[in-house]
JSON list of C-alpha atoms in Angstrom, two decimals:
[
{"chain": "A", "resi": 13, "resn": "MET", "atom": "CA", "xyz": [-16.42, 21.07, -19.31]},
{"chain": "A", "resi": 14, "resn": "ASP", "atom": "CA", "xyz": [-13.70, 18.80, -18.85]},
{"chain": "A", "resi": 15, "resn": "VAL", "atom": "CA", "xyz": [-12.93, 18.31, -15.18]},
{"chain": "A", "resi": 16, "resn": "LEU", "atom": "CA", "xyz": [-9.35, 18.28, -15.65]},
{"chain": "A", "resi": 17, "resn": "THR", "atom": "CA", "xyz": [-9.64, 22.07, -17.02]},
{"chain": "A", "resi": 18, "resn": "VAL", "atom": "CA", "xyz": [-12.12, 22.94, -13.72]},
{"chain": "A", "resi": 19, "resn": "LEU", "atom": "CA", "xyz": [-10.08, 21.41, -10.66]},
{"chain": "A", "resi": 20, "resn": "PRO", "atom": "CA", "xyz": [-6.84, 22.85, -9.75]},
{"chain": "A", "resi": 21, "resn": "SER", "atom": "CA", "xyz": [-3.76, 20.96, -11.29]},
{"chain": "A", "resi": 22, "resn": "SER", "atom": "CA", "xyz": [-2.56, 19.97, -7.63]},
{"chain": "A", "resi": 23, "resn": "PHE", "atom": "CA", "xyz": [-6.00, 18.47, -7.18]},
{"chain": "A", "resi": 24, "resn": "GLY", "atom": "CA", "xyz": [-4.29, 15.45, -7.90]},
{"chain": "A", "resi": 25, "resn": "TYR", "atom": "CA", "xyz": [-2.92, 15.35, -4.23]},
{"chain": "A", "resi": 26, "resn": "VAL", "atom": "CA", "xyz": [-6.08, 15.51, -3.01]},
{"chain": "A", "resi": 27, "resn": "ILE", "atom": "CA", "xyz": [-6.92, 12.30, -4.68]},
{"chain": "A", "resi": 28, "resn": "PHE", "atom": "CA", "xyz": [-3.90, 10.80, -3.18]},
{"chain": "A", "resi": 29, "resn": "THR", "atom": "CA", "xyz": [-5.17, 11.94, 0.21]},
{"chain": "A", "resi": 30, "resn": "TYR", "atom": "CA", "xyz": [-8.85, 10.17, -0.54]},
{"chain": "A", "resi": 31, "resn": "VAL", "atom": "CA", "xyz": [-6.82, 7.02, -1.64]},
{"chain": "A", "resi": 32, "resn": "TYR", "atom": "CA", "xyz": [-4.82, 6.98, 1.50]},
{"chain": "A", "resi": 33, "resn": "SER", "atom": "CA", "xyz": [-7.95, 7.47, 3.37]},
{"chain": "A", "resi": 34, "resn": "TRP", "atom": "CA", "xyz": [-9.62, 4.39, 1.52]},
{"chain": "A", "resi": 35, "resn": "VAL", "atom": "CA", "xyz": [-6.69, 2.45, 2.66]},
{"chain": "A", "resi": 36, "resn": "MET", "atom": "CA", "xyz": [-6.90, 3.46, 6.33]},
{"chain": "A", "resi": 37, "resn": "LEU", "atom": "CA", "xyz": [-10.72, 2.31, 6.25]},
{"chain": "A", "resi": 38, "resn": "GLY", "atom": "CA", "xyz": [-9.97, -1.02, 4.74]},
{"chain": "A", "resi": 39, "resn": "TYR", "atom": "CA", "xyz": [-7.13, -1.61, 7.41]},
{"chain": "A", "resi": 40, "resn": "LEU", "atom": "CA", "xyz": [-9.49, -0.80, 10.33]},
{"chain": "A", "resi": 41, "resn": "GLY", "atom": "CA", "xyz": [-12.31, -3.03, 8.54]},
{"chain": "A", "resi": 42, "resn": "VAL", "atom": "CA", "xyz": [-9.78, -6.10, 8.38]},
{"chain": "A", "resi": 43, "resn": "LYS", "atom": "CA", "xyz": [-8.81, -5.36, 11.89]},
{"chain": "A", "resi": 44, "resn": "VAL", "atom": "CA", "xyz": [-12.19, -5.65, 13.02]},
{"chain": "A", "resi": 45, "resn": "GLY", "atom": "CA", "xyz": [-12.72, -8.93, 11.02]},
{"chain": "A", "resi": 46, "resn": "ALA", "atom": "CA", "xyz": [-9.88, -10.41, 12.41]},
{"chain": "A", "resi": 47, "resn": "ALA", "atom": "CA", "xyz": [-10.64, -9.46, 15.87]},
{"chain": "A", "resi": 48, "resn": "ARG", "atom": "CA", "xyz": [-14.25, -10.85, 15.21]},
{"chain": "A", "resi": 49, "resn": "LYS", "atom": "CA", "xyz": [-12.55, -14.30, 14.61]},
{"chain": "A", "resi": 50, "resn": "LYS", "atom": "CA", "xyz": [-10.08, -14.07, 17.30]},
{"chain": "A", "resi": 51, "resn": "PHE", "atom": "CA", "xyz": [-12.53, -13.49, 20.09]},
{"chain": "A", "resi": 52, "resn": "GLY", "atom": "CA", "xyz": [-15.67, -15.17, 18.55]},
{"chain": "A", "resi": 53, "resn": "VAL", "atom": "CA", "xyz": [-17.82, -12.42, 17.86]},
{"chain": "A", "resi": 54, "resn": "GLN", "atom": "CA", "xyz": [-20.13, -13.30, 15.35]},
{"chain": "A", "resi": 55, "resn": "TYR", "atom": "CA", "xyz": [-22.09, -11.04, 13.15]},
{"chain": "A", "resi": 56, "resn": "PRO", "atom": "CA", "xyz": [-24.48, -9.22, 13.45]},
{"chain": "A", "resi": 57, "resn": "THR", "atom": "CA", "xyz": [-23.28, -8.68, 17.00]},
{"chain": "A", "resi": 58, "resn": "MET", "atom": "CA", "xyz": [-21.59, -5.17, 17.15]},
{"chain": "A", "resi": 59, "resn": "TYR", "atom": "CA", "xyz": [-20.25, -5.38, 20.67]},
{"chain": "A", "resi": 60, "resn": "SER", "atom": "CA", "xyz": [-19.14, -8.00, 23.03]},
{"chain": "A", "resi": 61, "resn": "ASP", "atom": "CA", "xyz": [-20.15, -8.45, 26.42]},
{"chain": "A", "resi": 62, "resn": "LYS", "atom": "CA", "xyz": [-17.07, -10.61, 27.09]},
{"chain": "A", "resi": 63, "resn": "GLU", "atom": "CA", "xyz": [-14.23, -9.12, 25.18]},
{"chain": "A", "resi": 64, "resn": "PRO", "atom": "CA", "xyz": [-13.69, -5.33, 26.22]},
{"chain": "A", "resi": 65, "resn": "VAL", "atom": "CA", "xyz": [-10.63, -5.76, 23.84]},
{"chain": "A", "resi": 66, "resn": "PHE", "atom": "CA", "xyz": [-12.76, -6.63, 20.75]},
{"chain": "A", "resi": 67, "resn": "ASN", "atom": "CA", "xyz": [-14.95, -3.69, 21.66]},
{"chain": "A", "resi": 68, "resn": "CYS", "atom": "CA", "xyz": [-11.77, -1.32, 21.53]},
{"chain": "A", "resi": 69, "resn": "VAL", "atom": "CA", "xyz": [-11.04, -2.45, 17.93]},
{"chain": "A", "resi": 70, "resn": "GLN", "atom": "CA", "xyz": [-14.60, -2.02, 17.13]},
{"chain": "A", "resi": 71, "resn": "ARG", "atom": "CA", "xyz": [-14.93, 1.46, 18.60]},
{"chain": "A", "resi": 72, "resn": "ALA", "atom": "CA", "xyz": [-11.65, 2.55, 16.53]},
{"chain": "A", "resi": 73, "resn": "HIS", "atom": "CA", "xyz": [-13.27, 1.74, 13.17]},
{"chain": "A", "resi": 74, "resn": "GLN", "atom": "CA", "xyz": [-16.73, 2.53, 14.19]},
{"chain": "A", "resi": 75, "resn": "ASN", "atom": "CA", "xyz": [-15.48, 6.13, 15.34]},
{"chain": "A", "resi": 76, "resn": "THR", "atom": "CA", "xyz": [-13.61, 6.69, 12.45]},
{"chain": "A", "resi": 77, "resn": "LEU", "atom": "CA", "xyz": [-16.76, 5.65, 10.03]},
{"chain": "A", "resi": 78, "resn": "GLU", "atom": "CA", "xyz": [-18.79, 8.26, 12.44]},
{"chain": "A", "resi": 79, "resn": "VAL", "atom": "CA", "xyz": [-16.52, 11.19, 11.72]},
{"chain": "A", "resi": 80, "resn": "PHE", "atom": "CA", "xyz": [-15.40, 10.21, 7.96]},
{"chain": "A", "resi": 81, "resn": "PRO", "atom": "CA", "xyz": [-18.34, 11.96, 6.19]},
{"chain": "A", "resi": 82, "resn": "GLN", "atom": "CA", "xyz": [-18.34, 15.24, 7.42]},
{"chain": "A", "resi": 83, "resn": "TRP", "atom": "CA", "xyz": [-14.01, 14.80, 7.23]},
{"chain": "A", "resi": 84, "resn": "LEU", "atom": "CA", "xyz": [-14.80, 14.39, 3.61]},
{"chain": "A", "resi": 85, "resn": "LEU", "atom": "CA", "xyz": [-16.86, 16.97, 3.13]},
{"chain": "A", "resi": 86, "resn": "PHE", "atom": "CA", "xyz": [-14.82, 19.59, 4.39]},
{"chain": "A", "resi": 87, "resn": "GLN", "atom": "CA", "xyz": [-11.68, 17.97, 2.80]},
{"chain": "A", "resi": 88, "resn": "THR", "atom": "CA", "xyz": [-13.21, 18.33, -0.51]},
{"chain": "A", "resi": 89, "resn": "LEU", "atom": "CA", "xyz": [-14.61, 21.81, 0.16]},
{"chain": "A", "resi": 90, "resn": "ALA", "atom": "CA", "xyz": [-11.15, 22.91, 1.36]},
{"chain": "A", "resi": 91, "resn": "ALA", "atom": "CA", "xyz": [-9.18, 21.20, -1.60]},
{"chain": "A", "resi": 92, "resn": "LEU", "atom": "CA", "xyz": [-11.09, 23.04, -4.03]},
{"chain": "A", "resi": 93, "resn": "VAL", "atom": "CA", "xyz": [-9.25, 26.16, -3.31]},
{"chain": "A", "resi": 94, "resn": "TYR", "atom": "CA", "xyz": [-6.43, 24.94, -1.37]},
{"chain": "A", "resi": 95, "resn": "PRO", "atom": "CA", "xyz": [-5.58, 21.74, -2.60]},
{"chain": "A", "resi": 96, "resn": "ILE", "atom": "CA", "xyz": [-2.32, 21.22, -1.17]},
{"chain": "A", "resi": 97, "resn": "SER", "atom": "CA", "xyz": [-2.97, 22.51, 2.08]},
{"chain": "A", "resi": 98, "resn": "ALA", "atom": "CA", "xyz": [-6.07, 20.36, 2.22]},
{"chain": "A", "resi": 99, "resn": "SER", "atom": "CA", "xyz": [-3.82, 17.28, 1.05]},
{"chain": "A", "resi": 100, "resn": "VAL", "atom": "CA", "xyz": [-1.66, 18.09, 3.97]},
{"chain": "A", "resi": 101, "resn": "LEU", "atom": "CA", "xyz": [-4.02, 18.34, 6.64]},
{"chain": "A", "resi": 102, "resn": "GLY", "atom": "CA", "xyz": [-6.37, 15.38, 5.29]},
{"chain": "A", "resi": 103, "resn": "ALA", "atom": "CA", "xyz": [-2.86, 12.99, 5.33]},
{"chain": "A", "resi": 104, "resn": "VAL", "atom": "CA", "xyz": [-2.38, 14.26, 8.95]},
{"chain": "A", "resi": 105, "resn": "TRP", "atom": "CA", "xyz": [-6.03, 13.34, 9.52]},
{"chain": "A", "resi": 106, "resn": "VAL", "atom": "CA", "xyz": [-5.73, 10.02, 8.10]},
{"chain": "A", "resi": 107, "resn": "THR", "atom": "CA", "xyz": [-2.35, 9.44, 9.33]},
{"chain": "A", "resi": 108, "resn": "SER", "atom": "CA", "xyz": [-3.87, 10.30, 12.74]},
{"chain": "A", "resi": 109, "resn": "ARG", "atom": "CA", "xyz": [-6.40, 7.43, 12.63]},
{"chain": "A", "resi": 110, "resn": "PHE", "atom": "CA", "xyz": [-4.09, 4.82, 12.29]},
{"chain": "A", "resi": 111, "resn": "SER", "atom": "CA", "xyz": [-2.63, 6.11, 15.39]},
{"chain": "A", "resi": 112, "resn": "TYR", "atom": "CA", "xyz": [-5.70, 6.28, 17.27]},
{"chain": "A", "resi": 113, "resn": "ALA", "atom": "CA", "xyz": [-6.63, 2.71, 16.45]},
{"chain": "A", "resi": 114, "resn": "TRP", "atom": "CA", "xyz": [-3.30, 1.64, 17.09]},
{"chain": "A", "resi": 115, "resn": "GLY", "atom": "CA", "xyz": [-3.84, 2.95, 20.48]},
{"chain": "A", "resi": 116, "resn": "TYR", "atom": "CA", "xyz": [-6.96, 1.71, 21.03]},
{"chain": "A", "resi": 117, "resn": "TYR", "atom": "CA", "xyz": [-6.35, -1.87, 19.99]},
{"chain": "A", "resi": 118, "resn": "THR", "atom": "CA", "xyz": [-4.36, -2.36, 22.98]},
{"chain": "A", "resi": 119, "resn": "GLY", "atom": "CA", "xyz": [-7.30, -2.58, 25.21]},
{"chain": "A", "resi": 120, "resn": "ASP", "atom": "CA", "xyz": [-6.81, 0.76, 27.20]},
{"chain": "A", "resi": 121, "resn": "PRO", "atom": "CA", "xyz": [-9.40, 3.39, 25.83]},
{"chain": "A", "resi": 122, "resn": "ALA", "atom": "CA", "xyz": [-7.35, 6.17, 26.96]},
{"chain": "A", "resi": 123, "resn": "LYS", "atom": "CA", "xyz": [-4.66, 5.24, 24.47]},
{"chain": "A", "resi": 124, "resn": "ARG", "atom": "CA", "xyz": [-6.75, 6.28, 21.64]},
{"chain": "A", "resi": 125, "resn": "MET", "atom": "CA", "xyz": [-5.63, 9.70, 22.25]},
{"chain": "A", "resi": 126, "resn": "ASN", "atom": "CA", "xyz": [-2.63, 8.80, 20.87]},
{"chain": "A", "resi": 127, "resn": "GLY", "atom": "CA", "xyz": [-4.19, 9.99, 17.36]},
{"chain": "A", "resi": 128, "resn": "ALA", "atom": "CA", "xyz": [-5.21, 13.46, 18.87]},
{"chain": "A", "resi": 129, "resn": "TYR", "atom": "CA", "xyz": [-2.99, 15.15, 16.48]},
{"chain": "A", "resi": 130, "resn": "GLY", "atom": "CA", "xyz": [-5.69, 14.63, 13.97]},
{"chain": "A", "resi": 131, "resn": "TYR", "atom": "CA", "xyz": [-7.66, 17.49, 15.35]},
{"chain": "A", "resi": 132, "resn": "ILE", "atom": "CA", "xyz": [-5.29, 19.29, 13.63]},
{"chain": "A", "resi": 133, "resn": "GLY", "atom": "CA", "xyz": [-5.90, 18.16, 10.36]},
{"chain": "A", "resi": 134, "resn": "TYR", "atom": "CA", "xyz": [-9.79, 17.84, 11.09]},
{"chain": "A", "resi": 135, "resn": "PHE", "atom": "CA", "xyz": [-10.07, 21.33, 12.44]},
{"chain": "A", "resi": 136, "resn": "GLY", "atom": "CA", "xyz": [-8.00, 22.53, 9.50]},
{"chain": "A", "resi": 137, "resn": "VAL", "atom": "CA", "xyz": [-9.99, 21.80, 6.61]},
{"chain": "A", "resi": 138, "resn": "ILE", "atom": "CA", "xyz": [-12.97, 23.09, 8.55]},
{"chain": "A", "resi": 139, "resn": "ILE", "atom": "CA", "xyz": [-11.36, 26.60, 8.68]},
{"chain": "A", "resi": 140, "resn": "LEU", "atom": "CA", "xyz": [-10.13, 26.08, 4.97]},
{"chain": "A", "resi": 141, "resn": "SER", "atom": "CA", "xyz": [-14.11, 25.29, 4.13]},
{"chain": "A", "resi": 142, "resn": "ILE", "atom": "CA", "xyz": [-14.97, 28.13, 6.02]},
{"chain": "A", "resi": 143, "resn": "SER", "atom": "CA", "xyz": [-12.42, 30.50, 4.06]},
{"chain": "A", "resi": 144, "resn": "VAL", "atom": "CA", "xyz": [-13.76, 29.06, 0.95]},
{"chain": "A", "resi": 145, "resn": "ALA", "atom": "CA", "xyz": [-17.31, 29.91, 1.86]},
{"chain": "A", "resi": 146, "resn": "LEU", "atom": "CA", "xyz": [-16.37, 33.73, 2.89]},
{"chain": "A", "resi": 147, "resn": "GLN", "atom": "CA", "xyz": [-14.43, 34.21, -0.35]},
{"chain": "A", "resi": 148, "resn": "LEU", "atom": "CA", "xyz": [-17.67, 32.70, -2.48]},
{"chain": "A", "resi": 149, "resn": "LEU", "atom": "CA", "xyz": [-19.93, 35.50, -0.31]},
{"chain": "A", "resi": 150, "resn": "GLY", "atom": "CA", "xyz": [-17.44, 38.50, -1.20]},
{"chain": "A", "resi": 151, "resn": "ILE", "atom": "CA", "xyz": [-16.79, 38.72, 2.95]},
{"chain": "A", "resi": 152, "resn": "PHE", "atom": "CA", "xyz": [-13.05, 37.80, 2.43]}
]
């Protein structure tokens, strides 16, 4: 069975959303590396007792990594049936992680909420995943 015949043709948009998320994770990782150099925080130290701005940069990356596996799962499940909707919602979530990080990078943790709109994308793919499950069970 050829994967190109199994997946919806618009699943290509989903793949581009995954690539976009890869770019975002790479960007956040590079920013942590630059902050380590700037603030003199050596590996394997995760957080600094002296540099709260470094901690904000580290947390922006770490928090994204903490939620990424769940987003990836729901993004994939939703995309199997709703590839375009999942792609749009995924792009919203990924974009919000940039806004979240840029707010956090200011050193004022409250500004991380600049990325709160990402919950639209995150909860959107969860709802679509529940819809897929209900359809598979013949309930919806």
